[in-house]
Amino acid sequence: MAPKKLTHQVTLELAAGNAPVVDLGKMLGQTGVNLVEIKKAYDAATAAQRGDIVPVVVSVFEDRSFALRLKTPPTSFLIKKALGDKGSSRPGHEVAGKLTTQQLREIAERKLPDLNTSDVDAAMRTIAGTARSMGVVVVD
């Protein structure tokens, strides 16, 4: 059996356990894939992470079938969550706060599968850089 031919590949950031069909339709409507089936598959796969933003790579094939590849939540989202900030995610909106080294380690360990390193200390430095760019200070 020949491999399926990929026709579209889109990365979306959706609410875990409750993907809005409108967002799916905007990006995938022209592909002819069954949006309700994608929503059901995504919601089932992310039900345990409800309340988080979970990026997904949707691959649509020539026969209108699809495959989902889940990623880890965005670093900025995880930092805001660790700070307890439910505030705005507008571009340029700085979050002020302090992140402990332990919180930094937890975020780095969660992000490790999507980072280009397997070293937790290197991942922590990457996460700390993102935190600094958001106006967050890392303390011991």
Tab-separated table of C-alpha atoms in Angstrom:
chain	number	residue	atom	x	y	z
A	1	MET	CA	0.000	0.000	0.000
A	2	ALA	CA	1.417	3.371	-1.061
A	3	PRO	CA	1.668	6.128	1.544
A	4	LYS	CA	-1.099	8.703	1.525
A	5	LYS	CA	-0.359	11.947	-0.261
A	6	LEU	CA	-0.364	15.004	2.013
A	7	THR	CA	-2.351	17.927	0.617
A	8	HIS	CA	-2.484	20.382	3.564
A	9	GLN	CA	-0.720	20.803	6.869
A	10	VAL	CA	-1.822	23.465	9.353
A	11	THR	CA	-0.745	24.259	12.914
A	12	LEU	CA	-3.518	25.598	15.146
A	13	GLU	CA	-3.572	26.727	18.779
A	14	LEU	CA	-6.884	25.581	20.240
A	15	ALA	CA	-8.488	25.309	23.660
A	16	ALA	CA	-7.902	21.803	24.982
A	17	GLY	CA	-10.995	19.643	25.238
A	18	ASN	CA	-13.192	22.226	23.520
A	19	ALA	CA	-11.925	23.175	20.063
A	20	PRO	CA	-14.116	25.849	18.433
A	21	VAL	CA	-15.417	24.611	15.079
A	22	VAL	CA	-15.247	28.202	13.785
A	23	ASP	CA	-11.447	28.246	14.145
A	24	LEU	CA	-11.189	24.847	12.491
A	25	GLY	CA	-13.435	26.005	9.658
A	26	LYS	CA	-11.363	29.130	8.981
A	27	MET	CA	-8.189	27.131	8.443
A	28	LEU	CA	-9.466	23.795	7.153
A	29	GLY	CA	-12.798	24.529	5.464
A	30	GLN	CA	-11.318	24.615	1.959
A	31	THR	CA	-9.757	21.149	2.395
A	32	GLY	CA	-13.077	19.306	2.421
A	33	VAL	CA	-12.125	17.341	5.534
A	34	ASN	CA	-14.824	16.523	8.104
A	35	LEU	CA	-14.407	19.303	10.694
A	36	VAL	CA	-16.666	17.622	13.246
A	37	GLU	CA	-14.471	14.508	13.194
A	38	ILE	CA	-11.343	16.624	13.705
A	39	LYS	CA	-13.030	18.409	16.624
A	40	LYS	CA	-14.044	15.094	18.209
A	41	ALA	CA	-10.555	13.617	17.813
A	42	TYR	CA	-8.855	16.761	19.179
A	43	ASP	CA	-11.260	17.122	22.105
A	44	ALA	CA	-10.819	13.457	23.057
A	45	ALA	CA	-7.024	13.666	22.836
A	46	THR	CA	-6.821	16.853	24.927
A	47	ALA	CA	-9.615	16.271	27.457
A	48	ALA	CA	-7.113	15.775	30.296
A	49	GLN	CA	-5.537	19.179	29.561
A	50	ARG	CA	-8.809	21.128	29.584
A	51	GLY	CA	-8.166	24.817	30.287
A	52	ASP	CA	-4.828	24.834	28.461
A	53	ILE	CA	-4.026	25.967	24.944
A	54	VAL	CA	-2.693	22.932	23.060
A	55	PRO	CA	-1.244	23.438	19.579
A	56	VAL	CA	-2.004	20.740	17.055
A	57	VAL	CA	-0.583	20.020	13.612
A	58	VAL	CA	-3.422	18.855	11.369
A	59	SER	CA	-2.288	16.919	8.304
A	60	VAL	CA	-4.939	16.470	5.611
A	61	PHE	CA	-4.416	13.801	2.984
A	62	GLU	CA	-5.626	13.455	-0.600
A	63	ASP	CA	-8.468	11.081	0.403
A	64	ARG	CA	-9.689	13.730	2.925
A	65	SER	CA	-8.508	11.711	5.898
A	66	PHE	CA	-6.461	13.491	8.555
A	67	ALA	CA	-3.863	13.000	11.249
A	68	LEU	CA	-3.356	15.063	14.391
A	69	ARG	CA	-0.025	15.659	16.118
A	70	LEU	CA	-0.349	17.386	19.483
A	71	LYS	CA	2.340	19.720	20.757
A	72	THR	CA	2.985	21.184	24.182
A	73	PRO	CA	1.294	24.448	25.197
A	74	PRO	CA	3.097	27.688	24.256
A	75	THR	CA	5.823	28.732	26.684
A	76	SER	CA	4.208	32.112	27.325
A	77	PHE	CA	0.932	30.377	28.234
A	78	LEU	CA	2.722	28.073	30.705
A	79	ILE	CA	4.548	31.023	32.284
A	80	LYS	CA	1.305	32.978	32.694
A	81	LYS	CA	-0.353	29.889	34.146
A	82	ALA	CA	2.501	29.419	36.643
A	83	LEU	CA	2.152	33.059	37.678
A	84	GLY	CA	-1.576	32.622	38.074
A	85	ASP	CA	-2.183	35.345	35.484
A	86	LYS	CA	-5.464	35.045	33.622
A	87	GLY	CA	-4.806	38.383	31.940
A	88	SER	CA	-4.576	39.497	28.381
A	89	SER	CA	-2.424	37.791	25.785
A	90	ARG	CA	-2.273	40.849	23.535
A	91	PRO	CA	0.994	41.287	21.654
A	92	GLY	CA	3.282	43.656	23.514
A	93	HIS	CA	1.387	43.161	26.769
A	94	GLU	CA	4.023	42.556	29.401
A	95	VAL	CA	3.378	40.295	32.333
A	96	ALA	CA	5.097	41.373	35.526
A	97	GLY	CA	5.871	38.754	38.133
A	98	LYS	CA	8.364	36.389	39.633
A	99	LEU	CA	8.927	32.795	38.627
A	100	THR	CA	10.730	30.420	40.971
A	101	THR	CA	13.457	28.082	39.770
A	102	GLN	CA	11.164	25.142	40.605
A	103	GLN	CA	8.367	26.571	38.438
A	104	LEU	CA	10.914	27.174	35.672
A	105	ARG	CA	12.054	23.530	35.903
A	106	GLU	CA	8.442	22.252	35.737
A	107	ILE	CA	7.753	24.333	32.621
A	108	ALA	CA	11.031	23.209	31.015
A	109	GLU	CA	10.259	19.543	31.686
A	110	ARG	CA	6.807	19.930	30.150
A	111	LYS	CA	8.180	21.741	27.061
A	112	LEU	CA	11.131	19.357	26.583
A	113	PRO	CA	9.489	17.226	23.827
A	114	ASP	CA	9.045	20.310	21.600
A	115	LEU	CA	12.432	21.910	22.242
A	116	ASN	CA	15.613	21.246	20.291
A	117	THR	CA	17.415	19.916	23.361
A	118	SER	CA	17.131	16.939	25.670
A	119	ASP	CA	18.958	18.719	28.522
A	120	VAL	CA	16.640	20.126	31.192
A	121	ASP	CA	19.149	22.822	32.182
A	122	ALA	CA	19.369	24.071	28.582
A	123	ALA	CA	15.577	23.997	28.376
A	124	MET	CA	15.394	26.027	31.592
A	125	ARG	CA	17.688	28.680	30.081
A	126	THR	CA	15.424	28.846	27.008
A	127	ILE	CA	12.294	29.198	29.161
A	128	ALA	CA	14.046	31.833	31.331
A	129	GLY	CA	14.783	33.844	28.183
A	130	THR	CA	11.117	33.776	27.228
A	131	ALA	CA	10.168	34.802	30.757
A	132	ARG	CA	12.604	37.746	30.646
A	133	SER	CA	11.114	38.906	27.358
A	134	MET	CA	7.713	38.892	29.073
A	135	GLY	CA	8.979	41.026	31.965
A	136	VAL	CA	9.088	38.096	34.398
A	137	VAL	CA	11.978	37.737	36.829
A	138	VAL	CA	13.321	34.302	37.750
A	139	VAL	CA	14.190	33.991	41.457
A	140	ASP	CA	15.663	31.147	43.512
